[in-house]
CSV table of C-alpha atoms and ligand atoms in Angstrom, one decimal:
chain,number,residue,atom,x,y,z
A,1,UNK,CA,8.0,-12.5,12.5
A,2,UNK,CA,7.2,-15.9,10.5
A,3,UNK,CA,6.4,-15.0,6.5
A,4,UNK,CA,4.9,-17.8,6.0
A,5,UNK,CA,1.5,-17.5,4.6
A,6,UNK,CA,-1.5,-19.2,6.7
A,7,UNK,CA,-2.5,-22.0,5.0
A,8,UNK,CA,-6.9,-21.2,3.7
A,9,UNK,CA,-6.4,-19.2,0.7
A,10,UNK,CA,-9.2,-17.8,-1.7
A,11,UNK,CA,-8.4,-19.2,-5.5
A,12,UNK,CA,-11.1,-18.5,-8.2
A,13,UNK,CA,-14.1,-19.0,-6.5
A,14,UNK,CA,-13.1,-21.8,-4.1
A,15,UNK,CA,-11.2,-21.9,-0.5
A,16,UNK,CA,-8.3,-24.0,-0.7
A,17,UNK,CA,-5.2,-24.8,1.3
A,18,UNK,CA,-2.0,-26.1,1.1
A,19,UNK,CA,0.2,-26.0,-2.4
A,20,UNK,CA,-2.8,-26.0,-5.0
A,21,UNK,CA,-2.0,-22.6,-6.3
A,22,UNK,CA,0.2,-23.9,-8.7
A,23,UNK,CA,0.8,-21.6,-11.6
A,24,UNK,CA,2.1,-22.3,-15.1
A,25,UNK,CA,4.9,-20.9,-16.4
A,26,UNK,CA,2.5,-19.8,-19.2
A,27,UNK,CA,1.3,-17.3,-16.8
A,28,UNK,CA,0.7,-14.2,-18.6
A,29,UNK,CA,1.0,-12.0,-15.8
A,30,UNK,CA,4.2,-13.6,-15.1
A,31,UNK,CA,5.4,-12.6,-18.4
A,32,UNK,CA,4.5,-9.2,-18.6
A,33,UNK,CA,3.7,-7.9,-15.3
A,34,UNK,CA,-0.3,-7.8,-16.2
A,35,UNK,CA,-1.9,-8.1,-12.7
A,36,UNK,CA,-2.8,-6.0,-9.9
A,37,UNK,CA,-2.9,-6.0,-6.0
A,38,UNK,CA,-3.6,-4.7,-3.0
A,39,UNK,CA,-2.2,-5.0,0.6
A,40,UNK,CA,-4.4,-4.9,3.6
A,41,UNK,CA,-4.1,-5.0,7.2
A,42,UNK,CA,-6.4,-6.5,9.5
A,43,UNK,CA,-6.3,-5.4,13.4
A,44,UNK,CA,-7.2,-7.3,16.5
A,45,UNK,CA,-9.3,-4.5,17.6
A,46,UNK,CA,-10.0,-4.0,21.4
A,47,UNK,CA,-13.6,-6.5,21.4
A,48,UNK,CA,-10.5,-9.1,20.6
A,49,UNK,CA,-12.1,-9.9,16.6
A,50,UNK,CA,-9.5,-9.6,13.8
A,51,UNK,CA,-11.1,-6.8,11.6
A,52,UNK,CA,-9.5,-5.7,8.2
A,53,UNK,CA,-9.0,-2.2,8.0
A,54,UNK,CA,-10.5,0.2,5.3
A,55,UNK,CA,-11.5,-3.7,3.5
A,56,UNK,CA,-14.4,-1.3,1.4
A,57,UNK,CA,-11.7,1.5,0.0
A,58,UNK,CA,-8.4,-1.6,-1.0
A,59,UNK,CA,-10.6,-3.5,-2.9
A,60,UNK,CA,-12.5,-0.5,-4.8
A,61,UNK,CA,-8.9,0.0,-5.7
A,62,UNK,CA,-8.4,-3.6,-6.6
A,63,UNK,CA,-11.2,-3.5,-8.7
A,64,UNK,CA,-10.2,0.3,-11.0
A,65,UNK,CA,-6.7,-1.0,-10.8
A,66,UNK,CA,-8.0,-4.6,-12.7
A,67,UNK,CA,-10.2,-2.5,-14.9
A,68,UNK,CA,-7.5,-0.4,-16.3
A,69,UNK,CA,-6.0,-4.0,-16.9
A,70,UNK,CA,-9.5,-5.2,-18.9
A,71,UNK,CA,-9.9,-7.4,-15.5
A,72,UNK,CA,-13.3,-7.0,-15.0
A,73,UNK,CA,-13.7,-9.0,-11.5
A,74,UNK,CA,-16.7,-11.6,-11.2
A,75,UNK,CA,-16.7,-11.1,-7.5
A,76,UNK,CA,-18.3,-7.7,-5.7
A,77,UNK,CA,-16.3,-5.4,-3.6
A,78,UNK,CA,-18.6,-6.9,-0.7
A,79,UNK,CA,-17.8,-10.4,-1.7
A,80,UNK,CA,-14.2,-9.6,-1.8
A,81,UNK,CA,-14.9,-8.2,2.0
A,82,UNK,CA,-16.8,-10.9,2.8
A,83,UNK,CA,-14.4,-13.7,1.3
A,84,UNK,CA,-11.5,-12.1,3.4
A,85,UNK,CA,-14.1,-12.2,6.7
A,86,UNK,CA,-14.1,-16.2,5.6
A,87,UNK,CA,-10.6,-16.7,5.6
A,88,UNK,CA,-10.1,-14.8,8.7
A,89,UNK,CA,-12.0,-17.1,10.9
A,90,UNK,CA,-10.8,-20.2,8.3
A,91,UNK,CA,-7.3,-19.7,9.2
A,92,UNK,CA,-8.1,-18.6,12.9
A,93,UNK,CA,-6.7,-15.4,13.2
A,94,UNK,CA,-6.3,-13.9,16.6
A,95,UNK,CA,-3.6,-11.4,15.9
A,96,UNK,CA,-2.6,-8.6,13.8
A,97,UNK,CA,-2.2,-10.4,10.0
A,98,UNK,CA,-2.3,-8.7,6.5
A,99,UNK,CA,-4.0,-9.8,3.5
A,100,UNK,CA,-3.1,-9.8,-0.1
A,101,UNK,CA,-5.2,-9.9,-2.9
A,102,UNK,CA,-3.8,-10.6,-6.4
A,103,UNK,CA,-5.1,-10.3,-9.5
A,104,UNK,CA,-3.4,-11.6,-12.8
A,105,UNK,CA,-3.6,-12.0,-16.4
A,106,UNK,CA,-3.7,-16.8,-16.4
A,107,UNK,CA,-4.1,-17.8,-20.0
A,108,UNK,CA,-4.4,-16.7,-23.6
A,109,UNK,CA,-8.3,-18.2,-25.0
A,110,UNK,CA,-7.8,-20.4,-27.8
A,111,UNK,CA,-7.8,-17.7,-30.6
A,112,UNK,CA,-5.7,-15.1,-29.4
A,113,UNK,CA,-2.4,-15.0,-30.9
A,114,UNK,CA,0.6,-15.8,-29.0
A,115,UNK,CA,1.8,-12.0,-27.8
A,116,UNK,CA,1.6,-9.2,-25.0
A,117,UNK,CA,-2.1,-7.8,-24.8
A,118,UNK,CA,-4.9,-7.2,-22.4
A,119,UNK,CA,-7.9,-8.9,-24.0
A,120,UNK,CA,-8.4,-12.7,-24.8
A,121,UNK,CA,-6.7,-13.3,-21.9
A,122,UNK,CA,-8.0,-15.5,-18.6
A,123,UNK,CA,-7.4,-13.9,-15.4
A,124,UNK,CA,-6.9,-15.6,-11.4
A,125,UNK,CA,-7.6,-14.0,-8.5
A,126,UNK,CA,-6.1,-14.7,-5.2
A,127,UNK,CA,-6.0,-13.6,-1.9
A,128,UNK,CA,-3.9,-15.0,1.0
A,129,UNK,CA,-2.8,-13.8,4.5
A,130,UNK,CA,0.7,-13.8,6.1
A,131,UNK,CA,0.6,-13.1,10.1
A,132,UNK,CA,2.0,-9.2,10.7
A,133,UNK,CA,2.1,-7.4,13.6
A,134,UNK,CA,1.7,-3.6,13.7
A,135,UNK,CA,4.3,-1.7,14.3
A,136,UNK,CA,2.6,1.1,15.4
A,137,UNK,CA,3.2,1.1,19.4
A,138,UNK,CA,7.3,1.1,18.5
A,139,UNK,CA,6.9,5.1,16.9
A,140,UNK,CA,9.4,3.4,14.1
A,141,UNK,CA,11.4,6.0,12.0
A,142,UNK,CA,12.8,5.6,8.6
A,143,UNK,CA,16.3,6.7,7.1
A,144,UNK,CA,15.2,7.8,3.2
A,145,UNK,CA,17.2,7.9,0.1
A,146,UNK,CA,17.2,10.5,-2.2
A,147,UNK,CA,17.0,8.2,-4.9
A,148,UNK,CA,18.2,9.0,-8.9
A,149,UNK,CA,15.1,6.5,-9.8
A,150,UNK,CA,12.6,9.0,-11.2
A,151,UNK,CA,9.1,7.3,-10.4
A,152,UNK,CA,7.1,6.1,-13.6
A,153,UNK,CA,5.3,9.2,-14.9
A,154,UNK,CA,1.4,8.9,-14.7
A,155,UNK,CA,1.5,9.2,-18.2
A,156,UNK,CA,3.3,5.9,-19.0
A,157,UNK,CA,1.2,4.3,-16.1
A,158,UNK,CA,-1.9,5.7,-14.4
A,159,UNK,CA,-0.3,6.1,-10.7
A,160,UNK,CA,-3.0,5.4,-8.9
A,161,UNK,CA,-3.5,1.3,-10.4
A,162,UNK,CA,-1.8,-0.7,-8.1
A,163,UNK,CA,-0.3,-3.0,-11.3
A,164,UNK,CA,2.4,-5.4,-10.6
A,165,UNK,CA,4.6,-4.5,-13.5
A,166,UNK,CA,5.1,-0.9,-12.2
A,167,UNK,CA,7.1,-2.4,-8.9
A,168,UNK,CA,9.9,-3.2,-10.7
A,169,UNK,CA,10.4,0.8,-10.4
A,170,UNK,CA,9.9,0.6,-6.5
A,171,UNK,CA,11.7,-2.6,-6.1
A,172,UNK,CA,15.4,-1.2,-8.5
A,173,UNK,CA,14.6,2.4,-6.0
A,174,UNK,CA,14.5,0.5,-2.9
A,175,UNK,CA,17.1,-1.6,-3.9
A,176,UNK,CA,19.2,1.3,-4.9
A,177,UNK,CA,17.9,3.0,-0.7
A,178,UNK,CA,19.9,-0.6,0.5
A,179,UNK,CA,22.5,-0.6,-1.1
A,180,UNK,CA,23.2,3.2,0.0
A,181,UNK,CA,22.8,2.1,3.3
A,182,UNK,CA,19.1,3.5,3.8
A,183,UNK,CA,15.5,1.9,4.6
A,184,UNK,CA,13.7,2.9,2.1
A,185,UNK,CA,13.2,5.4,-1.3
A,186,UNK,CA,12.2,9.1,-1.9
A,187,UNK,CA,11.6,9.3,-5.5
A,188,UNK,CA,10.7,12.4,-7.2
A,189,UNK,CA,8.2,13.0,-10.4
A,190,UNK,CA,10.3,13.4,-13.7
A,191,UNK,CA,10.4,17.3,-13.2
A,192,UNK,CA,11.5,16.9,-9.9
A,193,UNK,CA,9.1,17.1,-7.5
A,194,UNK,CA,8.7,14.9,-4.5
A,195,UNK,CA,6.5,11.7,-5.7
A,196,UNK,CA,6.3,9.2,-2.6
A,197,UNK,CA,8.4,6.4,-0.9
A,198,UNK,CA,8.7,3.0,-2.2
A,199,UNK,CA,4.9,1.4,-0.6
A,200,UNK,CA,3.9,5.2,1.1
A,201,UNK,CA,3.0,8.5,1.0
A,202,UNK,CA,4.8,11.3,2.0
A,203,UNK,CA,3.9,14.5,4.1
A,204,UNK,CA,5.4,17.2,5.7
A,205,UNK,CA,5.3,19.7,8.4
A,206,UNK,CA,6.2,23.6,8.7
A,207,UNK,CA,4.8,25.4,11.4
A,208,UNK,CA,1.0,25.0,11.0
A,209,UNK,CA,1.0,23.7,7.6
A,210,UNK,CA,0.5,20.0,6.8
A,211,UNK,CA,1.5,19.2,3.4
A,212,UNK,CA,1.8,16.0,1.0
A,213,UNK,CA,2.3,15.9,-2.6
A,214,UNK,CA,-1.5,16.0,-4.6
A,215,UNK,CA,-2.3,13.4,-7.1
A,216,UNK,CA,-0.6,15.1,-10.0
A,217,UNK,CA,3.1,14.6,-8.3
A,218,UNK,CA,2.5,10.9,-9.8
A,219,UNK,CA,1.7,9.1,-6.8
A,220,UNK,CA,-0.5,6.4,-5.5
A,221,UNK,CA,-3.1,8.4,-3.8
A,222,UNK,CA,-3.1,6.1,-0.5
A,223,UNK,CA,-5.8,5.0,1.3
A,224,UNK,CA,-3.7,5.6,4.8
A,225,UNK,CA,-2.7,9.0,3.1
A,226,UNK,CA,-6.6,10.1,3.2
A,227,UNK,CA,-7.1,8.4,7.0
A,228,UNK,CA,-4.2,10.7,7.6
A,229,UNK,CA,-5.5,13.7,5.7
A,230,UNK,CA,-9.0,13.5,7.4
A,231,UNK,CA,-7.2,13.1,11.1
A,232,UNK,CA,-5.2,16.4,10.3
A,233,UNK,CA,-7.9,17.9,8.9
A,234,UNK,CA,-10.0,17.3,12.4
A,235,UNK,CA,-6.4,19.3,13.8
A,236,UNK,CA,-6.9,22.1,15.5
A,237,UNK,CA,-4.5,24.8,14.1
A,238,UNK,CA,-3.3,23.0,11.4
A,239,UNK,CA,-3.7,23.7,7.9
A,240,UNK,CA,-3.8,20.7,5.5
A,241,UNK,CA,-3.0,21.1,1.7
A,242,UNK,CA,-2.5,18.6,-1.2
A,243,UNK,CA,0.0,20.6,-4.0
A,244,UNK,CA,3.9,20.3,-5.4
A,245,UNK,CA,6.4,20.0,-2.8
A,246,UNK,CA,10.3,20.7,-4.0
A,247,UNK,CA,13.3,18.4,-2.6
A,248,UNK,CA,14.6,21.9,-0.8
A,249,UNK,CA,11.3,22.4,1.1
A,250,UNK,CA,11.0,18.5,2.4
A,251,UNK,CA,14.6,18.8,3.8
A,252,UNK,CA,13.4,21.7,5.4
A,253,UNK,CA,10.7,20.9,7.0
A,254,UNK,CA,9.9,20.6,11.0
A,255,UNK,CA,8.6,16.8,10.6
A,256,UNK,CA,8.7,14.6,7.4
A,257,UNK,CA,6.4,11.4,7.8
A,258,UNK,CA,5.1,8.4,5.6
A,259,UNK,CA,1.9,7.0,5.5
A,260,UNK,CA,1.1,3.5,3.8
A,261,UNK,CA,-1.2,0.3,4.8
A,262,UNK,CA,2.5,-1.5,5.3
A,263,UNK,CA,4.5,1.2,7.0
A,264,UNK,CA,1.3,2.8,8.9
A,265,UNK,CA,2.6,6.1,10.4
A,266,UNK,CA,6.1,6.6,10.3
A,267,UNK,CA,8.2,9.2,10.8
A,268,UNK,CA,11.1,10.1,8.4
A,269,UNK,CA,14.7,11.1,10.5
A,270,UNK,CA,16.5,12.0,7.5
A,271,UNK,CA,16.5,12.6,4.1
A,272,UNK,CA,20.0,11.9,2.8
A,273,UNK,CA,22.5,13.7,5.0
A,274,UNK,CA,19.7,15.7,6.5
A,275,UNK,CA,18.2,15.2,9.6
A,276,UNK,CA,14.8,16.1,9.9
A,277,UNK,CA,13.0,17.1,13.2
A,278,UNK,CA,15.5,17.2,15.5
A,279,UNK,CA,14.3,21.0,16.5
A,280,UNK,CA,12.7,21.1,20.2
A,281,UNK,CA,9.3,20.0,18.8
A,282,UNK,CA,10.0,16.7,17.2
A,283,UNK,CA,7.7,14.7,16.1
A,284,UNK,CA,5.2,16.2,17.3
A,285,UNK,CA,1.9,15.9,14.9
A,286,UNK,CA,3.7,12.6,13.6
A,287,UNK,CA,2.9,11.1,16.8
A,288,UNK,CA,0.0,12.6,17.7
A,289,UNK,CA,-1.4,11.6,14.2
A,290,UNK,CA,0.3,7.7,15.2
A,291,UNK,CA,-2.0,7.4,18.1
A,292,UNK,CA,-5.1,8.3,16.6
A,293,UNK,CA,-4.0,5.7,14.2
A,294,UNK,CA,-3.5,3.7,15.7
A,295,UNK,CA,-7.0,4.4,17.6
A,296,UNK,CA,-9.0,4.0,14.5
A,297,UNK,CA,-7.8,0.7,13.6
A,298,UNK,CA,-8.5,-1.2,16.7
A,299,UNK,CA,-11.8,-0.1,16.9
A,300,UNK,CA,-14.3,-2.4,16.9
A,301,UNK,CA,-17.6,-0.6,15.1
A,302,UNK,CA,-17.6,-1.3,11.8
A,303,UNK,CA,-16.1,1.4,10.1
A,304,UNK,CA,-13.5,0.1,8.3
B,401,PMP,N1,2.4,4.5,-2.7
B,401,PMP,C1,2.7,3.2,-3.2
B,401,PMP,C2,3.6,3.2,-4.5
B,401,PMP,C3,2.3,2.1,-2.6
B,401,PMP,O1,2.6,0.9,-3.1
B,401,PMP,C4,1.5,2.2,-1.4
B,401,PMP,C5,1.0,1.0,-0.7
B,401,PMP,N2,-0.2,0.5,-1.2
B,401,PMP,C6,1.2,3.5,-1.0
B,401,PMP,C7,1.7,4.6,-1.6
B,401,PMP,C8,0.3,3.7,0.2
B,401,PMP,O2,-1.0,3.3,0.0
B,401,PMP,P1,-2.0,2.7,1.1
B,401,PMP,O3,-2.0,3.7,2.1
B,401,PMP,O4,-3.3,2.6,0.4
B,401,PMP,O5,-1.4,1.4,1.5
């Protein structure tokens, strides 16, 4: 898969290509870690467009998220849409790509004093788009770590802005998952609750319940999290419910999966040591919740 990022990119206002996103090393956001994105996939749906994906839901996040940052965005959430519908057909995309949106603090005005802070400060937004295929079709599963990494309480940072700064605690926890010889990251809330994987959520399965930590366990409430909650829901027989979940209870469960825009549906094969659905069931609502996935994001109407 090329990472290279297609060439028409969004900058303040104007389309531009090439290298004229040049930043400054006076870039505040740089500096302190004072900017915010969001990650978005777009689908090739099955009319053959290239349509993003729940475009409405990632940038009302984009915009709280730059808000709790005193961002306040001079472009709508439909401009934002629309902007990513430009660079779509700019770029000609005909396949599977995701789009990234980034938000940053740029420059201090002339009289703010040299020094970390959120107002006086210019802000850029960008968004560019890197080809990526889904990954959906392979039913991919993920090896997790129980990592020591606590994730940042909501009190230090609200969970649910997407700020750049707070990655540095995904980025040392997956790090940590690597170099223990796993894919990714389960980190727990301070008191030792499950919180979520490095980019995703996390649910799990015994018997009929469906369960994934609720929005105090300190996680980024996910927009493929609620996709995945209101697919469940539509279950029959299944019982859905947002509350704490223990380490002990995850490890036992009959299916462990994560959902995130990146990972889509995934399902988890161990925790640690622990394998996790290898009874006679398997994966069962994993994959039937995978397909209608993986439905909903190739279809053409416009819900999105
Ligand atoms: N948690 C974290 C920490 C994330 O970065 C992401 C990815 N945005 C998710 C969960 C999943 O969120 P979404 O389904 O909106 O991509």
């Amino acid at each position: 898969m090329k990472n290279d990022r297609l060439p028409w990119r969004y900058h303040n206002g104007e389309f531009v290509t090439g290298d004229e996103v040049g930043l400054p090393d006076s870039t505040q956001g740089l500096h302190y870690g004072t900017g915010a994105y969001e990650g978005i996939r777009a689908y090739r749906t099955t009319a053959g467009s290239v349509r993003p994906f729940r475009a409405v839901e990632h940038f009302g996040r984009l915009v709280r998220s730059a808000g709790i940052l005193r961002i306040s965005l001079q472009e709508s959430v439909d401009d934002l849409v629309a902007v990513c519908d430009d660079l779509l057909k700019r770029n000609e995309v005909t396949e599977d790509c995701y789009i990234r949106p980034i938000v940053f603090k740029q420059a201090l005005l002339p009289s703010t004093p040299y020094g970390i802070r959120l107002t006086g400060v210019t802000h850029s937004l960008v968004i560019s788009l890197v080809p990526m295929p889904s990954r959906l079709a392979e039913g991919r599963s993920v090896r997790l770590h129980l990592t020591d990494i606590r994730r940042i309480p909501a009190s230090s940072i609200p969970a649910g802005a997407k700020v750049t700064g707070a990655y540095v605690n995904n980025a040392l926890a997956v790090q940590d998952a690597i170099e223990n010889g796993y894919d990714d990251a389960l980190m727990l809330t301070g008191d030792g609750y499950v919180a979520e994987a490095s980019t995703s959520n996390v649910f799990c399965v015994r018997g009929s319940e469906v369960a994934t930590p609720d929005v105090t366990s300190d996680i980024l409430p996910g927009i493929t999290r609620q996709v995945s909650l209101d697919i469940l829901g539509r279950m029959p027989g299944l019982t859905v419910h947002e509350r704490k979940i223990g380490v002990a209870e995850l490890l036992e469960s009959d299916e462990v999966f994560l959902t995130g825009t990146g990972i889509e549906v995934a399902r988890v094969a161990s925790i640690g040591r622990t394998e996790i659905g290898s009874g006679p069931a398997g994966h069962s609502i994993t994959s039937q919740l995978a397909a209608e996935y993986a439905r909903q994001v190739r279809q053409s109407s416009p819900d999105r």
